[in-house]
Amino acid sequence: MHAYNRISSNGLASPSPPASPLRSPRFRTGRAKTGRIQAGPQARTLAQRITWIFLSVLLRRQGIFLFAPLIYIAGMFFYMGTVSFDIVPEVRPRPAPGSVYRSPQLYNNLRLDMDADNSSDGLATVWRHAYKGGEWRPCVNKSLGGLPDSNGYIYVEANGGLNQQRTSIGNAVAVAGYLNATLVIPNFHYHSIWRDPSKFKDIYDEDYFVSTLKNEVRVVSKLPEFMMERFGHNMSNVFNFKIKAWSPIKYYKDVVLPKLQEDRVIRISPFANRLSFDAPPAVQRLRCLANYEALRFSDPIETFSETLVSRMKEHSVNNNGKYIAVHLRFEEDMVAFSCCVFDGGDQEKNDMNVARERGWRGKFTKPGRIIRPGAIRMNGKCPLTPLEVGLMLRGMGFGNNTSIYLASGKIYNSEKTMVPLLEMFPLLQTKETLASAEELASFKNYSSRMAAIDYTVCLLSEVFVTTQGGNFPHFLMGHRRYLNGGHSKTIRPDKRKLAILFDNPKMG
């Protein structure tokens, strides 16, 4: 067979034959050069055919991809419907360090080590170095000259407990002296929490108070008769100044003094915290004079307190008569007000809810108010429990032979909470253990008189430990410095750091 020639032999061009129709070689059969029939590709399985048809449809109908999200969502719903959520594990976040009360676990871990280690003497080792801050001296030099004519009478109502009332008295003396006014013996306002109807003379030596201040401020027990007649013998008819808390002394000079000179008598109620701490030295001198010199407890309180001090020294004979005084604030009202959570469970929760509603009706249940006990504990605002006080003192080196006087009200759930502290310090004493029921009978139903007894015993201790802050420890720390040349052994813990330490039950 000869090859096809596009140019004819006669030199004339002839048209090419028409092209054959295109066919897929996969479906074309032909003969091989050897004359045999050529076979097509191997036959496909059913699965391959279905897959090929499906892909062909997708490629030819690309709009179907718009339904892909719906198909995916439908598949997810189908899958989720087959899963049981009851078996999904619950993920709980780990509490922040210091946010949970774990002191009981720590005590259980350290109990054996404590019992085996009682050789240290904290009274001799905690303060290793002598105080080198210089000698501080009281700045209350008394005046010897007479007083100018009075600008009028000031009558104040002192609210709160013993030491909040003490703040009011000191401020009243300072204001009266600054305004050259005559101070009427302050009236103690009865409060539903403290429930103490005691008057000034029931707690303090009134005659001594007046005589100590005679060259500084005029003090009288009551208004003159002609002045009482002017107001119908009713003090509520006297003009009452509503003064903002922490007002500067200049406010009294610019605003209060003109009204005092006009009416000759004014009333300020309530008066607690109504004078700024930032005052001139002359005003501060009167505050110190009133608090640390003029305010002496009445004879019954003074005599009984000195008796308890003598008994504490007898119980501390192994420590040369030295004892530690601890001011513990773990009464029910303090625990409730703090909003902290301890280890009392549902019973504690119910007790605290009742106490909050009784003492601060509606304050803690206002809409929108959120209470976070963990954050409160981390911020060092939770009162130390008796257990935590014991852990702290043992950790500082005070052995179980240390004599401790516990100044406190009625401890919340004391049958349980006081047990660990007594195990760590078996020589611990209170008013109730140092005195008989008969000796306490005349003081027991008066919270301010009981607090005055605690104040005196703490004042004369070798070491004073404060656990919660407030007026009581602040006055004591200042009074002890006043009596001891500016320095007194005081333990004031950093409760933020203690919260973190006590949150480690495995600590050695």
Short mmCIF file of C-alpha atoms in Angstrom, two decimals:
data_model
loop_
_atom_site.label_atom_id
_atom_site.label_comp_id
_atom_site.label_asym_id
_atom_site.label_seq_id
_atom_site.Cartn_x
_atom_site.Cartn_y
_atom_site.Cartn_z
CA MET A 1 0.00 0.00 0.00
CA HIS A 2 1.38 3.31 -1.05
CA ALA A 3 1.19 6.49 1.04
CA TYR A 4 -1.49 8.94 0.14
CA ASN A 5 -0.17 11.90 -1.87
CA ARG A 6 -2.02 15.21 -1.54
CA ILE A 7 -0.67 16.40 -4.95
CA SER A 8 -1.97 14.55 -7.94
CA SER A 9 0.29 13.16 -10.60
CA ASN A 10 -0.99 15.49 -13.20
CA GLY A 11 0.13 18.49 -11.07
CA LEU A 12 -3.41 19.57 -10.22
CA ALA A 13 -4.48 19.85 -6.54
CA SER A 14 -7.34 17.59 -5.52
CA PRO A 15 -9.53 18.19 -2.43
CA SER A 16 -8.79 16.28 0.75
CA PRO A 17 -11.23 13.70 1.91
CA PRO A 18 -13.63 14.83 4.65
CA ALA A 19 -12.51 14.22 8.25
CA SER A 20 -13.97 11.26 10.03
CA PRO A 21 -16.33 12.02 12.95
CA LEU A 22 -14.61 12.15 16.34
CA ARG A 23 -15.10 9.13 18.52
CA SER A 24 -13.79 8.27 21.90
CA PRO A 25 -10.99 5.77 21.52
CA ARG A 26 -12.23 4.07 24.68
CA PHE A 27 -15.38 2.93 22.86
CA ARG A 28 -13.80 2.32 19.48
CA THR A 29 -12.85 -1.11 18.31
CA GLY A 30 -10.48 -1.69 15.43
CA ARG A 31 -8.19 -4.16 13.98
CA ALA A 32 -4.62 -4.49 14.91
CA LYS A 33 -1.90 -4.54 12.26
CA THR A 34 -1.95 -8.23 12.67
CA GLY A 35 -5.61 -8.29 11.66
CA ARG A 36 -6.91 -9.10 15.23
CA ILE A 37 -9.75 -7.19 16.85
CA GLN A 38 -8.35 -4.74 19.59
CA ALA A 39 -10.11 -5.16 23.02
CA GLY A 40 -11.39 -2.11 25.13
CA PRO A 41 -10.42 -1.29 28.75
CA GLN A 42 -11.21 -3.67 31.60
CA ALA A 43 -14.79 -3.68 32.94
CA ARG A 44 -15.45 -1.43 36.08
CA THR A 45 -17.01 -2.56 39.32
CA LEU A 46 -20.43 -1.33 40.41
CA ALA A 47 -18.94 0.96 43.09
CA GLN A 48 -16.65 2.59 40.58
CA ARG A 49 -19.51 3.14 38.15
CA ILE A 50 -21.66 4.79 40.85
CA THR A 51 -18.77 7.02 41.97
CA TRP A 52 -18.08 8.04 38.38
CA ILE A 53 -21.72 8.90 37.75
CA PHE A 54 -21.89 10.89 41.01
CA LEU A 55 -18.77 12.94 40.18
CA SER A 56 -20.01 13.53 36.65
CA VAL A 57 -23.29 14.93 37.96
CA LEU A 58 -21.46 17.23 40.40
CA LEU A 59 -19.17 18.56 37.71
CA ARG A 60 -22.05 19.20 35.33
CA ARG A 61 -24.36 20.66 38.02
CA GLN A 62 -22.02 22.87 40.13
CA GLY A 63 -24.94 24.72 41.74
CA ILE A 64 -25.44 21.76 44.01
CA PHE A 65 -22.47 23.01 46.06
CA LEU A 66 -24.76 25.77 47.40
CA PHE A 67 -26.50 23.08 49.44
CA ALA A 68 -23.28 21.78 51.02
CA PRO A 69 -23.67 23.80 54.28
CA LEU A 70 -27.20 22.52 54.72
CA ILE A 71 -26.01 18.98 54.18
CA TYR A 72 -23.21 19.49 56.75
CA ILE A 73 -25.60 20.91 59.38
CA ALA A 74 -28.05 18.11 58.84
CA GLY A 75 -25.25 15.61 59.35
CA MET A 76 -24.19 17.30 62.60
CA PHE A 77 -27.74 17.19 63.96
CA PHE A 78 -27.98 13.55 63.06
CA TYR A 79 -24.68 12.85 64.88
CA MET A 80 -25.56 14.87 68.00
CA GLY A 81 -28.84 13.08 68.29
CA THR A 82 -26.95 9.83 68.75
CA VAL A 83 -24.74 11.15 71.63
CA SER A 84 -25.82 11.06 75.29
CA PHE A 85 -24.83 14.26 77.13
CA ASP A 86 -25.11 12.48 80.47
CA ILE A 87 -21.68 11.02 79.99
CA VAL A 88 -19.93 14.31 79.11
CA PRO A 89 -17.35 15.02 81.91
CA GLU A 90 -17.91 18.18 83.99
CA VAL A 91 -14.99 20.63 83.89
CA ARG A 92 -14.57 22.60 87.12
CA PRO A 93 -12.14 25.52 87.30
CA ARG A 94 -9.45 25.27 89.94
CA PRO A 95 -9.97 27.74 92.82
CA ALA A 96 -7.48 30.58 93.00
CA PRO A 97 -4.80 30.24 95.72
CA GLY A 98 -6.05 31.57 99.03
CA SER A 99 -9.73 31.60 98.07
CA VAL A 100 -10.82 28.48 100.00
CA TYR A 101 -10.73 27.81 103.75
CA ARG A 102 -8.43 24.77 104.12
CA SER A 103 -6.87 25.48 107.51
CA PRO A 104 -8.42 22.36 109.14
CA GLN A 105 -6.65 20.10 106.61
CA LEU A 106 -3.38 21.93 107.25
CA TYR A 107 -3.78 21.50 111.01
CA ASN A 108 -4.44 17.78 110.65
CA ASN A 109 -1.26 17.47 108.62
CA LEU A 110 0.88 19.41 111.13
CA ARG A 111 -0.65 18.13 114.37
CA LEU A 112 1.95 15.44 115.08
CA ASP A 113 4.85 17.78 114.34
CA MET A 114 3.39 20.41 116.67
CA ASP A 115 2.97 17.97 119.51
CA ALA A 116 6.61 16.90 119.14
CA ASP A 117 8.05 20.43 118.96
CA ASN A 118 7.51 22.55 122.08
CA SER A 119 11.06 23.60 122.81
CA SER A 120 10.88 27.12 121.37
CA ASP A 121 10.05 30.22 123.42
CA GLY A 122 8.46 32.85 121.21
CA LEU A 123 8.48 35.48 123.94
CA ALA A 124 12.28 35.30 124.01
CA THR A 125 13.04 34.70 120.32
CA VAL A 126 10.48 36.52 118.16
CA TRP A 127 11.90 39.94 119.04
CA ARG A 128 15.63 39.21 118.79
CA HIS A 129 16.78 42.80 118.48
CA ALA A 130 16.19 45.71 120.80
CA TYR A 131 14.06 48.57 119.53
CA LYS A 132 16.31 51.25 117.99
CA GLY A 133 13.73 53.68 116.67
CA GLY A 134 14.46 56.35 119.27
CA GLU A 135 12.46 57.29 122.31
CA TRP A 136 8.95 58.61 121.84
CA ARG A 137 7.42 60.79 124.53
CA PRO A 138 3.78 61.80 125.07
CA CYS A 139 2.99 65.28 123.78
CA VAL A 140 0.17 66.12 126.20
CA ASN A 141 1.81 68.71 128.43
CA LYS A 142 -1.03 70.09 130.48
CA SER A 143 -1.88 73.78 130.52
CA LEU A 144 -1.55 75.72 133.75
CA GLY A 145 -3.40 78.92 132.86
CA GLY A 146 -7.13 79.64 133.05
CA LEU A 147 -9.69 79.41 130.28
CA PRO A 148 -11.36 82.35 128.46
CA ASP A 149 -15.12 82.81 128.51
CA SER A 150 -17.05 79.99 126.89
CA ASN A 151 -18.73 80.41 123.49
CA GLY A 152 -21.54 78.04 124.47
CA TYR A 153 -22.36 74.39 125.15
CA ILE A 154 -21.75 71.39 122.91
CA TYR A 155 -23.82 68.26 123.48
CA VAL A 156 -22.88 65.11 121.52
CA GLU A 157 -24.39 61.63 121.24
CA ALA A 158 -21.77 58.90 120.98
CA ASN A 159 -22.94 55.88 119.00
CA GLY A 160 -21.46 52.41 118.53
CA GLY A 161 -19.60 50.12 120.91
CA LEU A 162 -17.08 50.93 123.62
CA ASN A 163 -14.22 52.08 121.42
CA GLN A 164 -16.34 53.86 118.83
CA GLN A 165 -17.80 55.81 121.76
CA ARG A 166 -14.26 56.44 122.93
CA THR A 167 -13.50 57.96 119.53
CA SER A 168 -16.49 60.28 119.92
CA ILE A 169 -15.36 61.39 123.38
CA GLY A 170 -11.84 62.23 122.22
CA ASN A 171 -13.16 64.14 119.21
CA ALA A 172 -15.69 66.01 121.35
CA VAL A 173 -12.95 67.15 123.73
CA ALA A 174 -10.80 68.29 120.79
CA VAL A 175 -13.65 70.23 119.12
CA ALA A 176 -14.80 71.84 122.38
CA GLY A 177 -11.27 72.94 123.19
CA TYR A 178 -10.67 74.29 119.70
CA LEU A 179 -13.94 76.28 119.71
CA ASN A 180 -13.51 77.35 123.34
CA ALA A 181 -16.85 75.72 124.19
CA THR A 182 -18.15 73.92 127.26
CA LEU A 183 -18.58 70.19 126.73
CA VAL A 184 -21.56 68.40 128.24
CA ILE A 185 -20.72 64.81 129.27
CA PRO A 186 -21.48 62.79 126.11
CA ASN A 187 -24.63 60.73 125.99
CA PHE A 188 -24.21 57.09 124.89
CA HIS A 189 -26.66 56.10 122.19
CA TYR A 190 -28.27 52.69 122.71
CA HIS A 191 -27.63 50.36 119.76
CA SER A 192 -29.58 47.24 118.80
CA ILE A 193 -26.38 45.23 118.20
CA TRP A 194 -24.44 46.01 121.41
CA ARG A 195 -27.60 46.30 123.54
CA ASP A 196 -25.81 48.12 126.35
CA PRO A 197 -27.74 50.85 128.23
CA SER A 198 -24.65 51.95 130.21
CA LYS A 199 -24.09 55.65 130.75
CA PHE A 200 -20.79 57.52 130.83
CA LYS A 201 -20.32 57.21 134.60
CA ASP A 202 -21.00 53.44 134.45
CA ILE A 203 -17.91 52.91 132.31
CA TYR A 204 -15.61 55.84 133.07
CA ASP A 205 -14.62 57.79 136.17
CA GLU A 206 -16.56 60.98 135.46
CA ASP A 207 -15.00 63.09 138.24
CA TYR A 208 -11.49 62.15 137.15
CA PHE A 209 -12.38 63.01 133.54
CA VAL A 210 -13.59 66.50 134.50
CA SER A 211 -10.66 67.26 136.80
CA THR A 212 -8.03 66.09 134.30
CA LEU A 213 -9.37 68.45 131.64
CA LYS A 214 -10.13 71.42 133.89
CA ASN A 215 -7.33 73.59 132.45
CA GLU A 216 -8.02 72.49 128.86
CA VAL A 217 -11.76 72.23 128.34
CA ARG A 218 -14.73 73.03 130.54
CA VAL A 219 -16.78 69.89 131.13
CA VAL A 220 -20.17 69.75 132.87
CA SER A 221 -22.46 66.81 133.59
CA LYS A 222 -25.59 68.55 132.24
CA LEU A 223 -26.88 71.81 130.84
CA PRO A 224 -27.80 74.59 133.32
CA GLU A 225 -31.43 74.68 134.42
CA PHE A 226 -32.20 77.98 132.67
CA MET A 227 -30.93 76.48 129.41
CA MET A 228 -33.06 73.36 129.82
CA GLU A 229 -36.16 75.48 130.49
CA ARG A 230 -35.49 77.33 127.26
CA PHE A 231 -35.86 74.03 125.35
CA GLY A 232 -38.66 72.57 127.47
CA HIS A 233 -36.29 70.14 129.22
CA ASN A 234 -36.09 68.19 125.95
CA MET A 235 -32.71 67.93 124.27
CA SER A 236 -34.32 66.94 120.98
CA ASN A 237 -35.50 70.55 120.71
CA VAL A 238 -31.91 71.75 120.54
CA PHE A 239 -30.64 72.46 117.02
CA ASN A 240 -28.87 69.35 115.71
CA PHE A 241 -25.89 69.73 113.38
CA LYS A 242 -25.70 66.98 110.77
CA ILE A 243 -21.95 66.87 110.18
CA LYS A 244 -20.34 64.74 107.48
CA ALA A 245 -17.89 62.04 108.51
CA TRP A 246 -14.23 63.04 108.72
CA SER A 247 -14.96 66.77 108.50
CA PRO A 248 -11.88 69.01 108.89
CA ILE A 249 -11.48 71.13 112.00
CA LYS A 250 -11.80 74.24 109.80
CA TYR A 251 -15.43 73.29 109.12
CA TYR A 252 -16.18 73.54 112.83
CA LYS A 253 -14.58 76.97 112.99
CA ASP A 254 -16.30 78.33 109.85
CA VAL A 255 -19.74 76.73 110.14
CA VAL A 256 -20.35 75.36 113.65
CA LEU A 257 -18.84 78.19 115.71
CA PRO A 258 -21.13 81.00 114.37
CA LYS A 259 -24.23 78.90 115.16
CA LEU A 260 -22.84 78.06 118.60
CA GLN A 261 -22.27 81.75 119.40
CA GLU A 262 -25.78 82.56 118.21
CA ASP A 263 -27.75 79.83 120.03
CA ARG A 264 -25.27 79.25 122.89
CA VAL A 265 -25.92 75.51 122.63
CA ILE A 266 -25.81 72.97 119.80
CA ARG A 267 -26.32 69.24 119.54
CA ILE A 268 -24.34 66.89 117.27
CA SER A 269 -25.85 63.46 116.72
CA PRO A 270 -24.39 61.09 115.74
CA PHE A 271 -20.83 62.12 116.45
CA ALA A 272 -18.63 59.07 115.77
CA ASN A 273 -15.95 59.72 113.12
CA ARG A 274 -17.06 63.32 112.61
CA LEU A 275 -13.56 64.80 112.87
CA SER A 276 -10.74 64.27 110.39
CA PHE A 277 -7.53 62.58 111.51
CA ASP A 278 -5.62 65.30 109.69
CA ALA A 279 -5.75 68.01 112.35
CA PRO A 280 -3.31 70.59 113.79
CA PRO A 281 -1.01 69.48 116.64
CA ALA A 282 -3.07 71.43 119.19
CA VAL A 283 -6.16 69.37 118.29
CA GLN A 284 -4.25 66.09 118.29
CA ARG A 285 -2.83 66.93 121.72
CA LEU A 286 -6.35 67.23 123.12
CA ARG A 287 -7.31 63.91 121.56
CA CYS A 288 -4.35 62.16 123.20
CA LEU A 289 -4.99 63.87 126.52
CA ALA A 290 -8.61 62.73 126.53
CA ASN A 291 -7.99 59.14 125.42
CA TYR A 292 -4.83 58.27 127.32
CA GLU A 293 -5.06 60.46 130.42
CA ALA A 294 -8.58 61.65 131.13
CA LEU A 295 -10.51 58.49 130.24
CA ARG A 296 -10.02 56.14 133.18
CA PHE A 297 -12.43 53.28 133.75
CA SER A 298 -14.80 53.42 136.66
CA ASP A 299 -13.64 51.92 139.98
CA PRO A 300 -15.60 48.62 139.65
CA ILE A 301 -14.17 47.96 136.17
CA GLU A 302 -10.66 49.12 137.10
CA THR A 303 -10.51 47.00 140.25
CA PHE A 304 -11.84 43.85 138.63
CA SER A 305 -9.53 44.25 135.60
CA GLU A 306 -6.46 44.55 137.83
CA THR A 307 -7.53 41.36 139.58
CA LEU A 308 -7.61 39.50 136.26
CA VAL A 309 -4.19 40.88 135.30
CA SER A 310 -2.75 39.54 138.58
CA ARG A 311 -4.28 36.12 137.93
CA MET A 312 -2.89 36.05 134.39
CA LYS A 313 0.60 36.75 135.73
CA GLU A 314 0.19 33.93 138.25
CA HIS A 315 -0.72 31.55 135.42
CA SER A 316 2.38 32.77 133.53
CA VAL A 317 4.92 32.09 136.27
CA ASN A 318 6.93 29.85 133.91
CA ASN A 319 7.31 32.85 131.59
CA ASN A 320 8.26 35.31 134.33
CA GLY A 321 4.71 36.58 134.53
CA LYS A 322 4.56 37.48 130.83
CA TYR A 323 1.53 36.61 128.74
CA ILE A 324 0.16 37.21 125.25
CA ALA A 325 -3.18 38.94 124.72
CA VAL A 326 -5.11 37.98 121.58
CA HIS A 327 -8.04 40.06 120.34
CA LEU A 328 -10.15 37.51 118.46
CA ARG A 329 -13.05 38.70 116.33
CA PHE A 330 -14.96 35.54 115.49
CA GLU A 331 -18.33 36.38 116.98
CA GLU A 332 -21.43 35.53 114.98
CA ASP A 333 -22.08 39.12 113.89
CA MET A 334 -18.48 39.53 112.67
CA VAL A 335 -18.56 36.26 110.71
CA ALA A 336 -21.91 37.25 109.19
CA PHE A 337 -20.79 40.75 108.25
CA SER A 338 -17.60 39.49 106.59
CA CYS A 339 -19.60 37.26 104.18
CA CYS A 340 -16.77 34.70 104.31
CA VAL A 341 -17.34 30.96 104.08
CA PHE A 342 -15.70 28.55 106.52
CA ASP A 343 -16.24 24.84 107.18
CA GLY A 344 -19.69 24.89 108.80
CA GLY A 345 -21.64 23.75 105.74
CA ASP A 346 -25.38 24.36 105.41
CA GLN A 347 -25.80 25.08 109.11
CA GLU A 348 -23.26 27.89 108.94
CA LYS A 349 -24.92 29.29 105.82
CA ASN A 350 -28.33 29.37 107.49
CA ASP A 351 -26.94 30.92 110.69
CA MET A 352 -25.19 33.68 108.76
CA ASN A 353 -28.25 34.51 106.66
CA VAL A 354 -30.34 34.87 109.81
CA ALA A 355 -27.67 36.99 111.53
CA ARG A 356 -27.32 39.33 108.54
CA GLU A 357 -31.04 39.88 108.29
CA ARG A 358 -31.31 40.47 112.03
CA GLY A 359 -28.45 42.95 112.26
CA TRP A 360 -28.45 44.61 108.82
CA ARG A 361 -31.96 44.14 107.46
CA GLY A 362 -31.84 43.97 103.67
CA LYS A 363 -28.25 45.26 103.35
CA PHE A 364 -26.88 42.02 101.94
CA THR A 365 -29.91 41.06 99.82
CA LYS A 366 -30.25 44.19 97.70
CA PRO A 367 -30.89 43.49 94.00
CA GLY A 368 -27.67 43.37 92.05
CA ARG A 369 -25.41 42.88 95.04
CA ILE A 370 -22.92 40.08 94.40
CA ILE A 371 -20.98 38.50 97.26
CA ARG A 372 -17.73 36.68 96.38
CA PRO A 373 -16.40 34.89 99.48
CA GLY A 374 -13.28 33.69 97.66
CA ALA A 375 -12.28 37.20 96.62
CA ILE A 376 -12.93 38.47 100.15
CA ARG A 377 -10.61 35.83 101.60
CA MET A 378 -7.87 36.52 99.05
CA ASN A 379 -8.09 40.22 99.89
CA GLY A 380 -7.42 39.51 103.57
CA LYS A 381 -10.86 40.62 104.77
CA CYS A 382 -11.94 37.38 106.45
CA PRO A 383 -11.62 37.22 110.25
CA LEU A 384 -9.04 34.72 111.44
CA THR A 385 -10.58 31.64 113.03
CA PRO A 386 -9.32 30.40 116.42
CA LEU A 387 -7.58 27.59 114.52
CA GLU A 388 -5.75 30.04 112.24
CA VAL A 389 -4.62 32.17 115.19
CA GLY A 390 -3.11 29.06 116.76
CA LEU A 391 -1.37 28.04 113.52
CA MET A 392 0.12 31.50 113.14
CA LEU A 393 1.46 31.69 116.70
CA ARG A 394 2.87 28.16 116.64
CA GLY A 395 4.51 28.91 113.31
CA MET A 396 6.14 32.01 114.82
CA GLY A 397 7.69 29.92 117.57
CA PHE A 398 5.32 30.19 120.53
CA GLY A 399 5.19 26.79 122.25
CA ASN A 400 2.25 25.16 124.01
CA ASN A 401 3.52 26.44 127.37
CA THR A 402 2.76 30.05 126.35
CA SER A 403 0.10 31.79 128.44
CA ILE A 404 -2.58 33.48 126.34
CA TYR A 405 -5.41 35.77 127.35
CA LEU A 406 -8.23 35.69 124.80
CA ALA A 407 -10.18 38.95 124.50
CA SER A 408 -13.37 38.23 122.67
CA GLY A 409 -17.12 38.20 122.70
CA LYS A 410 -19.09 35.00 122.29
CA ILE A 411 -17.20 32.91 119.72
CA TYR A 412 -19.37 31.51 116.94
CA ASN A 413 -19.86 27.75 117.33
CA SER A 414 -17.20 27.73 120.06
CA GLU A 415 -17.81 24.06 120.93
CA LYS A 416 -16.16 23.20 117.60
CA THR A 417 -14.04 26.20 116.60
CA MET A 418 -12.17 26.62 119.90
CA VAL A 419 -11.02 23.00 120.20
CA PRO A 420 -7.90 23.26 117.97
CA LEU A 421 -6.72 26.49 119.64
CA LEU A 422 -7.00 24.90 123.08
CA GLU A 423 -5.09 21.86 121.83
CA MET A 424 -2.25 24.09 120.63
CA PHE A 425 -2.30 26.37 123.69
CA PRO A 426 -3.73 24.58 126.74
CA LEU A 427 -2.82 27.53 129.03
CA LEU A 428 -5.29 29.82 127.27
CA GLN A 429 -7.50 31.90 129.58
CA THR A 430 -10.56 34.14 129.21
CA LYS A 431 -12.61 36.32 131.55
CA GLU A 432 -14.85 33.35 132.17
CA THR A 433 -12.01 31.00 133.16
CA LEU A 434 -10.16 33.54 135.32
CA ALA A 435 -13.21 34.70 137.27
CA SER A 436 -16.23 33.05 138.84
CA ALA A 437 -19.77 33.56 137.64
CA GLU A 438 -20.50 35.61 140.76
CA GLU A 439 -17.59 37.97 140.03
CA LEU A 440 -18.78 38.48 136.45
CA ALA A 441 -22.45 38.89 137.32
CA SER A 442 -22.39 42.71 137.54
CA PHE A 443 -20.69 43.02 134.13
CA LYS A 444 -22.00 40.11 132.10
CA ASN A 445 -25.10 41.73 130.58
CA TYR A 446 -23.24 44.88 129.52
CA SER A 447 -21.11 44.47 126.41
CA SER A 448 -19.22 47.76 126.86
CA ARG A 449 -18.23 46.95 130.44
CA MET A 450 -17.03 43.49 129.38
CA ALA A 451 -15.04 45.09 126.57
CA ALA A 452 -13.49 47.52 129.07
CA ILE A 453 -12.22 44.55 131.11
CA ASP A 454 -10.65 43.01 128.01
CA TYR A 455 -9.10 46.35 127.12
CA THR A 456 -7.29 46.63 130.45
CA VAL A 457 -5.95 43.06 130.46
CA CYS A 458 -4.68 43.48 126.89
CA LEU A 459 -3.16 46.87 127.69
CA LEU A 460 -0.86 45.36 130.32
CA SER A 461 0.17 42.25 128.36
CA GLU A 462 3.70 41.56 127.12
CA VAL A 463 2.51 40.99 123.53
CA PHE A 464 -0.71 42.10 121.88
CA VAL A 465 -2.07 40.21 118.85
CA THR A 466 -4.72 41.79 116.65
CA THR A 467 -6.56 39.65 114.12
CA GLN A 468 -9.21 41.80 112.44
CA GLY A 469 -8.61 45.52 112.90
CA GLY A 470 -11.21 47.99 114.14
CA ASN A 471 -11.35 50.57 116.92
CA PHE A 472 -10.41 48.20 119.75
CA PRO A 473 -6.93 47.19 118.47
CA HIS A 474 -6.21 50.67 117.09
CA PHE A 475 -6.80 52.28 120.46
CA LEU A 476 -4.82 49.58 122.23
CA MET A 477 -1.81 49.87 119.94
CA GLY A 478 -1.74 53.63 120.42
CA HIS A 479 -2.27 53.38 124.18
CA ARG A 480 0.48 50.77 124.59
CA ARG A 481 2.92 52.94 122.64
CA TYR A 482 1.93 55.89 124.77
CA LEU A 483 2.77 53.96 127.93
CA ASN A 484 5.97 52.30 126.63
CA GLY A 485 8.00 55.08 125.08
CA GLY A 486 6.57 54.66 121.59
CA HIS A 487 7.23 50.93 121.28
CA SER A 488 5.18 47.89 122.25
CA LYS A 489 5.36 44.28 121.13
CA THR A 490 2.49 43.88 118.69
CA ILE A 491 1.61 41.21 116.11
CA ARG A 492 -0.52 42.45 113.24
CA PRO A 493 -0.66 39.70 110.60
CA ASP A 494 -0.81 40.16 106.84
CA LYS A 495 -3.96 38.16 106.18
CA ARG A 496 -3.49 38.19 102.41
CA LYS A 497 -0.29 36.19 102.80
CA LEU A 498 -1.79 33.99 105.52
CA ALA A 499 -4.69 33.07 103.22
CA ILE A 500 -2.22 31.70 100.67
CA LEU A 501 -0.13 29.89 103.30
CA PHE A 502 -3.14 28.24 104.93
CA ASP A 503 -4.43 27.14 101.53
CA ASN A 504 -1.60 24.59 101.27
CA PRO A 505 -2.58 21.54 103.36
CA LYS A 506 0.70 19.79 102.41
CA MET A 507 2.92 22.50 103.89
CA GLY A 508 5.47 21.12 106.33
#
